[in-house]
Coordinates of C-alpha atoms in Angstrom, one line a residue:
Chain A
M186 CA 88.2 -45.2 -139.9
R187 CA 87.2 -41.4 -140.2
P188 CA 89.6 -39.3 -138.0
K189 CA 87.9 -37.5 -135.1
L190 CA 87.3 -34.0 -135.9
P191 CA 88.0 -31.4 -133.4
C192 CA 85.0 -29.6 -132.3
S193 CA 84.6 -26.0 -132.0
P194 CA 83.7 -24.6 -128.5
H195 CA 80.5 -23.5 -130.1
F196 CA 79.4 -26.9 -131.4
Q197 CA 80.2 -28.4 -127.9
E198 CA 77.9 -25.9 -126.5
D199 CA 75.2 -26.7 -128.9
D200 CA 75.7 -30.5 -128.1
M201 CA 74.9 -30.0 -124.7
N202 CA 71.3 -28.9 -125.6
R203 CA 68.9 -31.7 -126.1
F204 CA 67.3 -30.1 -128.9
A205 CA 70.4 -29.3 -130.8
R206 CA 69.6 -31.7 -133.8
Q207 CA 66.4 -29.9 -134.5
I208 CA 67.7 -26.5 -134.0
I209 CA 70.3 -26.9 -136.6
L210 CA 67.7 -27.9 -139.2
P211 CA 67.5 -25.2 -141.8
G212 CA 64.2 -23.3 -141.4
F213 CA 63.7 -24.7 -137.9
G214 CA 66.1 -23.0 -135.7
Q215 CA 66.0 -21.5 -132.1
E216 CA 62.9 -19.6 -133.0
A217 CA 60.8 -22.6 -133.8
Q218 CA 62.3 -24.3 -130.8
T219 CA 61.1 -21.3 -128.5
K220 CA 57.6 -21.7 -130.0
L221 CA 57.6 -25.3 -128.7
E222 CA 58.8 -24.4 -125.4
Q223 CA 55.9 -22.0 -125.0
A224 CA 53.2 -24.4 -126.5
K225 CA 50.9 -26.3 -124.4
V226 CA 49.4 -29.5 -125.9
L227 CA 46.8 -31.8 -124.6
V228 CA 46.7 -35.5 -125.5
I229 CA 43.5 -37.1 -125.1
G230 CA 43.8 -40.7 -124.7
A231 CA 47.1 -42.2 -123.8
G232 CA 46.7 -45.3 -125.8
G233 CA 48.1 -46.6 -129.1
L234 CA 48.0 -43.3 -130.8
G235 CA 48.6 -41.3 -127.5
S236 CA 51.8 -43.2 -126.4
P237 CA 54.0 -42.5 -129.4
A238 CA 52.6 -38.9 -129.8
L239 CA 53.5 -38.2 -126.1
L240 CA 57.1 -39.7 -126.3
Y241 CA 57.9 -37.4 -129.4
L242 CA 56.1 -34.5 -128.2
A243 CA 58.1 -34.5 -125.0
A244 CA 61.2 -35.4 -126.7
A245 CA 60.7 -32.3 -129.1
G246 CA 60.4 -30.1 -126.0
I247 CA 56.9 -29.0 -126.0
G248 CA 56.8 -26.9 -122.8
T249 CA 53.6 -28.1 -121.2
I250 CA 52.1 -31.4 -122.1
G251 CA 48.7 -32.5 -120.7
I252 CA 47.6 -36.3 -120.5
M253 CA 44.1 -37.0 -120.1
D254 CA 43.0 -40.5 -119.8
G255 CA 40.7 -42.3 -117.2
D256 CA 41.6 -45.9 -118.3
T257 CA 44.1 -48.1 -116.5
V258 CA 46.9 -50.1 -118.4
A259 CA 45.9 -53.6 -119.2
K260 CA 48.2 -56.4 -120.3
S261 CA 46.6 -56.6 -123.8
N262 CA 47.5 -52.8 -124.3
L263 CA 51.2 -53.5 -124.2
N264 CA 51.7 -54.6 -127.9
R265 CA 51.0 -50.8 -129.0
Q266 CA 50.9 -48.6 -125.8
V267 CA 54.7 -48.4 -125.8
I268 CA 55.0 -45.9 -123.1
Y269 CA 54.0 -48.7 -120.6
G270 CA 55.4 -51.9 -119.6
D271 CA 54.4 -55.0 -117.3
A272 CA 55.2 -52.8 -114.3
Q273 CA 52.3 -50.3 -115.2
V274 CA 49.4 -52.8 -115.5
G275 CA 46.5 -51.8 -113.5
I276 CA 47.8 -48.3 -113.1
N277 CA 45.9 -45.2 -114.6
K278 CA 47.4 -44.4 -118.0
A279 CA 47.6 -40.7 -117.5
E280 CA 49.5 -41.1 -114.2
A281 CA 51.7 -43.8 -115.6
A282 CA 52.5 -41.9 -118.8
A283 CA 53.0 -38.6 -116.8
H284 CA 55.4 -40.4 -114.5
Y285 CA 57.4 -41.9 -117.3
L286 CA 57.8 -38.7 -119.0
K287 CA 58.7 -36.6 -115.9
S288 CA 61.5 -39.3 -115.2
K289 CA 62.8 -38.7 -118.6
Y290 CA 62.9 -35.0 -118.8
Q291 CA 63.1 -32.2 -116.3
D292 CA 62.9 -29.2 -118.6
I293 CA 59.1 -29.5 -119.6
K294 CA 55.8 -29.4 -117.7
I295 CA 53.7 -32.6 -117.6
E296 CA 50.1 -32.2 -116.3
C297 CA 48.2 -35.4 -115.5
I298 CA 44.4 -35.6 -115.8
P299 CA 43.5 -39.1 -114.7
E300 CA 39.8 -38.9 -116.2
F301 CA 37.8 -39.7 -119.2
I302 CA 36.6 -36.7 -121.1
T303 CA 33.1 -35.9 -120.7
T304 CA 30.9 -33.0 -121.6
A305 CA 31.0 -31.8 -117.9
N306 CA 34.8 -31.6 -117.7
A307 CA 35.8 -31.0 -121.5
A308 CA 35.7 -27.2 -121.5
A309 CA 37.8 -26.5 -118.3
N310 CA 40.4 -29.1 -119.3
I311 CA 40.8 -28.2 -122.9
A312 CA 40.7 -24.4 -122.4
P313 CA 44.3 -23.9 -121.1
Y314 CA 45.9 -25.7 -124.2
D315 CA 47.1 -24.4 -127.5
L316 CA 46.4 -27.6 -129.5
I317 CA 44.9 -30.9 -128.8
I318 CA 45.6 -34.4 -129.9
D319 CA 42.9 -36.8 -130.2
G320 CA 44.2 -40.4 -129.4
S321 CA 40.8 -41.7 -128.2
D322 CA 39.4 -45.0 -129.5
N323 CA 35.6 -44.6 -130.0
F324 CA 33.3 -42.3 -131.9
P325 CA 31.4 -40.8 -128.9
T326 CA 34.6 -39.2 -127.7
R327 CA 35.9 -38.3 -131.1
Y328 CA 32.5 -36.2 -131.8
L329 CA 32.7 -34.8 -128.4
V330 CA 36.4 -33.7 -128.7
N331 CA 35.7 -32.3 -132.1
D332 CA 32.9 -30.2 -131.1
I333 CA 34.6 -28.8 -128.0
C334 CA 37.6 -27.9 -130.0
I335 CA 35.2 -26.0 -132.5
L336 CA 33.4 -24.2 -129.6
L337 CA 36.7 -23.0 -127.9
G338 CA 38.7 -22.4 -131.1
K339 CA 41.3 -25.1 -130.5
P340 CA 43.3 -26.9 -133.4
L341 CA 42.7 -30.4 -133.4
V342 CA 45.1 -33.3 -134.6
F343 CA 42.8 -36.1 -135.3
A344 CA 43.9 -39.7 -136.1
A345 CA 42.2 -43.0 -135.9
I346 CA 42.9 -46.6 -137.0
Y347 CA 40.9 -49.4 -138.2
Q348 CA 42.8 -52.8 -138.3
N349 CA 45.7 -52.2 -140.7
E350 CA 44.7 -48.8 -141.8
G351 CA 45.1 -45.3 -140.4
Q352 CA 43.9 -41.8 -141.0
I353 CA 45.1 -38.4 -139.8
A354 CA 44.2 -34.8 -140.3
L355 CA 44.4 -31.4 -138.7
F356 CA 41.0 -29.7 -137.9
N357 CA 40.0 -26.4 -136.9
T358 CA 43.2 -24.5 -137.2
K359 CA 41.0 -21.2 -137.8
E360 CA 37.4 -20.2 -137.9
G361 CA 35.4 -22.0 -140.8
D362 CA 38.2 -24.7 -141.2
I363 CA 37.1 -28.2 -141.9
N364 CA 36.3 -30.4 -138.9
Y365 CA 35.4 -34.0 -138.3
R366 CA 31.8 -33.3 -138.9
D367 CA 32.6 -32.3 -142.5
L368 CA 33.5 -35.9 -143.2
F369 CA 30.6 -37.6 -141.2
P370 CA 28.3 -34.9 -139.9
E371 CA 26.7 -37.6 -137.7
P372 CA 28.2 -40.3 -135.6
P373 CA 27.7 -43.9 -137.0
K374 CA 25.0 -46.0 -135.4
D375 CA 26.0 -48.6 -132.9
S376 CA 25.3 -51.3 -135.4
E377 CA 27.9 -49.7 -137.8
I378 CA 30.8 -49.7 -135.3
P379 CA 33.0 -52.8 -134.8
N380 CA 33.1 -53.4 -131.1
C381 CA 36.2 -52.5 -129.2
S382 CA 37.7 -56.1 -128.6
E383 CA 36.7 -57.4 -131.9
T384 CA 39.4 -55.4 -134.0
G385 CA 43.0 -56.6 -133.9
V386 CA 46.0 -54.3 -134.6
I387 CA 49.7 -54.6 -135.1
G388 CA 51.1 -52.2 -132.7
V389 CA 53.2 -50.5 -135.2
L390 CA 50.2 -49.0 -137.0
P391 CA 49.1 -46.7 -134.1
G392 CA 52.9 -46.1 -133.7
I393 CA 53.0 -44.5 -137.1
M394 CA 49.7 -42.8 -136.9
G395 CA 50.6 -41.4 -133.3
T396 CA 54.1 -40.3 -134.5
L397 CA 52.5 -38.5 -137.5
Q398 CA 50.2 -36.7 -134.9
A399 CA 53.3 -35.5 -133.0
A400 CA 54.8 -34.4 -136.2
E401 CA 51.7 -32.4 -137.3
A402 CA 51.5 -30.7 -134.0
I403 CA 55.2 -29.7 -134.2
K404 CA 54.9 -28.5 -137.7
F405 CA 51.6 -26.5 -136.9
L406 CA 53.0 -25.0 -133.7
T407 CA 56.4 -23.9 -135.5
G408 CA 55.1 -23.3 -138.9
Y409 CA 57.5 -25.7 -140.1
G410 CA 56.4 -27.5 -143.4
E411 CA 53.0 -28.2 -144.6
V412 CA 50.4 -29.5 -142.4
L413 CA 47.3 -31.6 -143.3
V414 CA 44.7 -28.7 -143.3
G415 CA 41.6 -29.5 -145.4
K416 CA 43.2 -32.9 -146.1
M417 CA 43.1 -36.4 -144.7
L418 CA 46.0 -38.6 -145.1
Y419 CA 45.4 -42.4 -145.1
Y420 CA 48.0 -45.1 -144.6
N421 CA 47.8 -48.8 -145.1
L422 CA 50.3 -50.7 -143.1
L423 CA 49.9 -53.9 -145.3
N424 CA 51.1 -52.4 -148.4
H425 CA 52.4 -48.8 -147.4
Q426 CA 50.0 -47.2 -149.7
T427 CA 49.0 -43.7 -148.9
Y428 CA 45.9 -41.7 -150.0
T429 CA 45.5 -38.0 -149.5
L430 CA 42.0 -37.0 -149.5
N431 CA 40.8 -33.3 -150.2
L432 CA 38.1 -32.3 -147.7
D433 CA 35.4 -29.8 -148.2
K434 CA 32.7 -28.4 -145.9
H435 CA 29.8 -30.6 -145.6
P436 CA 26.3 -28.8 -146.1
S437 CA 24.9 -30.5 -142.7
S438 CA 28.0 -30.3 -140.5
E439 CA 27.3 -26.8 -139.1
G440 CA 23.7 -27.6 -138.2
M441 CA 25.1 -30.7 -136.2
L442 CA 27.5 -28.8 -134.2
P443 CA 26.3 -27.6 -130.6
K444 CA 25.5 -23.9 -130.8
N445 CA 27.2 -23.0 -127.5
L446 CA 28.7 -24.5 -124.4
S447 CA 25.5 -25.2 -122.6
A448 CA 24.1 -27.0 -125.7
F449 CA 27.3 -29.1 -125.7
E450 CA 27.1 -29.7 -122.1
S451 CA 23.6 -31.2 -122.2
R452 CA 24.3 -33.3 -125.2
D453 CA 24.7 -37.1 -124.6
Y454 CA 27.5 -38.1 -127.0
A455 CA 27.3 -41.8 -125.7
L456 CA 23.9 -42.1 -126.8
F457 CA 23.5 -43.0 -130.5
C458 CA 20.4 -45.1 -129.8
D459 CA 16.9 -45.6 -128.8
E460 CA 16.3 -44.3 -125.3
R461 CA 14.2 -47.3 -124.3
E462 CA 17.1 -49.6 -124.9
V463 CA 19.7 -47.7 -122.6
I464 CA 20.1 -46.5 -119.1
S465 CA 22.5 -44.8 -116.9
W466 CA 24.4 -46.5 -114.1
K467 CA 22.7 -44.4 -111.5
K468 CA 19.2 -45.1 -112.7
A469 CA 20.1 -48.8 -113.3
L470 CA 21.3 -49.2 -109.7
E471 CA 18.3 -47.5 -108.3
L472 CA 15.8 -49.7 -110.1
M473 CA 17.7 -52.8 -109.3
Q474 CA 17.5 -51.9 -105.4
K475 CA 13.8 -51.4 -105.9
N476 CA 13.1 -54.6 -107.9
T477 CA 14.8 -57.7 -106.4
S478 CA 13.8 -59.7 -109.4
S479 CA 16.4 -57.8 -111.6
L480 CA 19.5 -59.1 -113.2
L481 CA 22.8 -57.4 -113.9
I482 CA 25.1 -59.1 -116.3
D483 CA 28.7 -58.3 -117.5
V484 CA 28.9 -59.2 -121.3
R485 CA 32.6 -58.8 -121.6
E486 CA 35.2 -61.3 -122.1
L487 CA 36.2 -63.0 -118.7
N488 CA 39.7 -61.3 -118.8
E489 CA 38.5 -57.8 -119.3
Q490 CA 39.4 -55.3 -116.7
P491 CA 38.2 -53.5 -114.4
K492 CA 36.1 -56.1 -112.8
L493 CA 32.9 -54.9 -110.9
Q494 CA 33.0 -55.8 -107.3
S495 CA 30.4 -53.9 -105.9
H496 CA 27.2 -55.5 -107.2
A497 CA 26.3 -59.1 -107.7
H498 CA 26.1 -60.0 -111.3
L499 CA 26.6 -62.7 -113.9
K500 CA 29.3 -63.0 -116.6
I501 CA 28.0 -64.0 -119.9
P502 CA 30.4 -62.9 -122.7
F503 CA 28.8 -61.5 -125.8
T504 CA 29.3 -63.9 -128.8
G505 CA 27.1 -62.3 -131.2
Q506 CA 24.5 -65.0 -130.7
N507 CA 21.3 -65.0 -128.7
K508 CA 21.8 -66.9 -125.7
V509 CA 19.1 -67.0 -123.1
I510 CA 19.6 -68.6 -119.7
P511 CA 17.0 -69.5 -117.1
E512 CA 18.0 -66.7 -114.9
M513 CA 17.1 -64.3 -117.6
Q514 CA 13.6 -65.8 -118.1
E515 CA 13.1 -65.4 -114.3
A516 CA 14.2 -61.8 -114.0
D517 CA 11.7 -58.9 -114.6
D518 CA 14.5 -56.5 -115.6
I519 CA 17.8 -57.2 -117.3
Y520 CA 20.9 -54.8 -117.1
L521 CA 23.7 -55.5 -119.3
F522 CA 27.1 -53.8 -119.3
C523 CA 30.3 -54.0 -121.1
Q524 CA 33.6 -51.9 -121.4
S525 CA 31.9 -49.0 -123.1
G526 CA 28.3 -49.8 -123.8
I527 CA 28.4 -51.1 -127.4
R528 CA 28.3 -54.8 -127.0
S529 CA 25.8 -54.6 -124.2
L530 CA 23.4 -52.6 -126.6
R531 CA 23.8 -55.3 -129.2
M532 CA 23.2 -58.1 -126.7
A533 CA 20.1 -56.1 -125.4
R534 CA 18.7 -56.0 -128.8
L535 CA 19.3 -59.6 -129.5
L536 CA 17.7 -60.5 -126.2
S537 CA 14.7 -58.4 -126.8
Q538 CA 13.8 -60.4 -129.7
T539 CA 13.2 -63.5 -127.7
L540 CA 12.6 -62.2 -124.1
T541 CA 9.6 -60.3 -124.7
G542 CA 7.6 -58.6 -122.0
K543 CA 10.9 -57.9 -119.9
K544 CA 12.7 -54.6 -119.9
I545 CA 16.4 -55.1 -121.1
Y546 CA 18.7 -52.3 -120.9
S547 CA 22.2 -51.5 -121.9
I548 CA 24.1 -49.4 -119.4
I549 CA 25.4 -46.2 -121.1
G550 CA 29.2 -45.9 -121.3
G551 CA 29.8 -49.4 -119.8
I552 CA 32.3 -50.0 -117.1
E553 CA 34.3 -47.1 -118.5
S554 CA 31.7 -44.6 -117.6
P555 CA 32.6 -42.1 -114.8
D556 CA 29.3 -43.2 -113.0
A557 CA 30.2 -46.8 -113.0
P558 CA 30.1 -48.2 -109.4
L559 CA 33.8 -49.2 -109.1
N560 CA 34.7 -47.8 -105.8
Chain B
M133 CA 24.4 -32.6 -203.7
P134 CA 27.3 -32.9 -201.1
S135 CA 30.7 -33.8 -202.5
L136 CA 32.1 -37.3 -202.1
T137 CA 34.9 -35.9 -200.1
Y138 CA 32.3 -34.3 -197.8
I139 CA 30.5 -37.6 -197.3
R140 CA 33.5 -39.5 -196.6
I141 CA 34.5 -36.9 -194.0
N142 CA 31.2 -37.0 -192.6
H143 CA 31.1 -40.8 -192.2
W144 CA 34.5 -40.8 -190.2
V145 CA 33.5 -37.9 -188.1
N146 CA 30.2 -39.9 -187.3
A147 CA 32.0 -43.2 -186.8
L148 CA 34.5 -41.4 -184.5
S149 CA 31.9 -39.8 -182.3
R150 CA 30.0 -43.1 -182.0
V151 CA 33.0 -44.6 -180.6
I152 CA 33.6 -41.6 -178.3
N153 CA 29.9 -41.7 -177.1
M154 CA 30.2 -45.6 -176.4
E155 CA 33.3 -44.9 -174.3
L156 CA 31.4 -42.1 -172.5
I157 CA 28.4 -44.3 -171.9
K158 CA 30.7 -47.1 -170.5
N159 CA 32.1 -44.6 -168.1
K160 CA 35.0 -46.8 -166.8
I161 CA 35.9 -46.1 -163.3
K162 CA 38.0 -47.4 -160.7
V163 CA 36.8 -47.9 -157.1
I164 CA 39.1 -48.2 -154.2
A165 CA 37.7 -49.2 -150.7
F166 CA 38.9 -48.7 -147.4
G167 CA 38.6 -50.0 -143.9
M168 CA 35.4 -52.0 -143.2
V169 CA 33.9 -51.3 -146.7
A170 CA 36.9 -53.3 -148.2
E171 CA 36.5 -55.9 -145.6
K172 CA 32.8 -56.3 -146.4
M173 CA 33.3 -56.1 -150.2
Q174 CA 36.3 -58.6 -149.7
T175 CA 38.3 -56.5 -152.2
A176 CA 40.1 -53.2 -152.1
E177 CA 39.8 -52.4 -155.6
L178 CA 37.2 -52.6 -158.5
Q179 CA 36.8 -51.7 -162.0
L180 CA 33.1 -50.6 -162.9
E181 CA 31.4 -49.5 -166.0
G182 CA 28.6 -47.4 -166.7
I183 CA 28.1 -45.9 -163.4
P184 CA 26.9 -42.3 -164.0
S185 CA 26.4 -40.9 -160.4
T186 CA 27.4 -41.7 -156.7
D187 CA 23.7 -42.5 -155.9
V188 CA 23.8 -45.3 -158.7
L189 CA 27.1 -46.3 -157.2
R190 CA 25.7 -46.8 -153.8
G191 CA 22.8 -48.7 -155.2
Y192 CA 25.0 -50.9 -157.1
L193 CA 27.2 -51.7 -154.2
Y194 CA 24.5 -52.4 -151.8
Q195 CA 22.9 -54.8 -154.3
Q196 CA 26.3 -56.6 -155.1
Y197 CA 27.7 -56.6 -151.6
P198 CA 24.7 -57.0 -149.1
G199 CA 27.3 -56.9 -146.3
L200 CA 27.4 -53.2 -146.8
E201 CA 24.0 -52.4 -145.9
G202 CA 24.0 -50.2 -142.8
I203 CA 27.8 -49.5 -143.2
K204 CA 28.4 -45.7 -143.2
F205 CA 30.9 -44.4 -145.8
G206 CA 31.8 -41.3 -147.6
I207 CA 32.4 -41.3 -151.5
A208 CA 35.4 -39.3 -152.9
I209 CA 35.7 -38.6 -156.7
N210 CA 39.3 -38.0 -157.8
K211 CA 40.5 -37.7 -154.2
K212 CA 37.8 -35.0 -153.2
L213 CA 35.3 -36.0 -150.7
T214 CA 31.7 -35.4 -152.0
S215 CA 28.2 -35.0 -150.2
G216 CA 24.9 -35.6 -152.0
N217 CA 24.5 -37.1 -155.2
Q218 CA 27.3 -36.2 -157.8
I219 CA 28.1 -37.0 -161.3
I220 CA 30.9 -39.4 -161.8
P221 CA 33.2 -38.2 -164.7
H222 CA 34.8 -40.5 -167.1
E223 CA 37.9 -42.6 -165.9
A224 CA 37.2 -41.3 -162.3
E225 CA 38.9 -42.7 -159.3
I226 CA 36.3 -43.3 -156.6
A227 CA 37.2 -44.0 -152.9
L228 CA 34.8 -45.5 -150.5
L229 CA 35.6 -44.1 -147.1
P230 CA 34.3 -45.5 -143.8
P231 CA 35.0 -43.6 -140.6
F232 CA 37.6 -45.2 -138.3
S233 CA 37.5 -44.9 -134.4
G234 CA 40.3 -47.0 -133.2
G235 CA 43.3 -45.6 -131.3

């Protein structure tokens, strides 16, 4: 057994500080800690990536942490969204995460924004922060966040996962820096995107990637160590292989960016597809009221939340197969929705092949759209 | 008349350059695939020969792996992301990089 060493009064004082173990790191010190205390970081999406990022940012003493998410905690989130437990199922994620972090620490400020990010609310919500963490889970949001960060000059810690692989980079630390559009100037078409409930994940992977996001944020804010500027790090959970990609400006990236805030605000990020196939909730509900021979269909799995209560609809989970039922044949117009508008668009395209002469629409943004008639 | 020594040297130089040329024409490359590209190809690593450019590589991949049709991916040569058609140098390591969106 090691003898107990007497502590100096100085050490005891340091030990009272919850940041003592990072302050004593050579090259970090009180100076870096002060930078963290003064920093304001916004985490967009408090899910698989956002949960671990939030836990470590708060533990490190980031002075102000914003949490933006309009989603509610679902039981199936709990394998990876470790900031929540059974008791939070059904609660808004930003509120649940904010509540938890506030209960853990009294010396930092937690700001809760229980909304999905949109072109209308992005600028106002991002402007007050020094650094943005993208913890979202879909391409429209990723492009939206990338573009607004460039317009407002905000550094962006990007990370994303696909099954057992993750990627992370730090974009837009200064003007002319690499951004997400230098990798892929245009968003993939909907047919190139695996749908949200199709892909599985072991919770540890977003845990690792989200933790790396917190690390990049802390290093960037304090100038400690090297950050992933102009580089993208890939990590594979199955074999622990990493791959560091060197990035370069893409000749088409500049032209794809909105030129100013009003161009950004009028851009439809949810819309990658043919306008004849998609419709907004507002327009769909309006048309359904006019034409009683229209049909509203939820194409999500039966257990997916939240449920639509306000309007009569059928539930036909999307299987990838073209499944026509008599009700569809009788209807003039068919409106399909899912969680975010991807599966419903695929189903609309399939149905259009057999149900000719009918108007078949996929509702933009699905049930997660801020316009969805949930209340 | 060239001397015998000159002829011999010339012979070996020619033979050597033929071997080097053949190797260059073969242009062996290693291809590593990520994410959905690896899934569609059902392998994360390939050794290929005689692929001179990224456009030829794309054509070859779409032909060999029809599942890749319509899948968006970037191509990196020796860990550097490229855009447009690029020459693939000898023994290059190529990465096929689709975008990820999950979180």
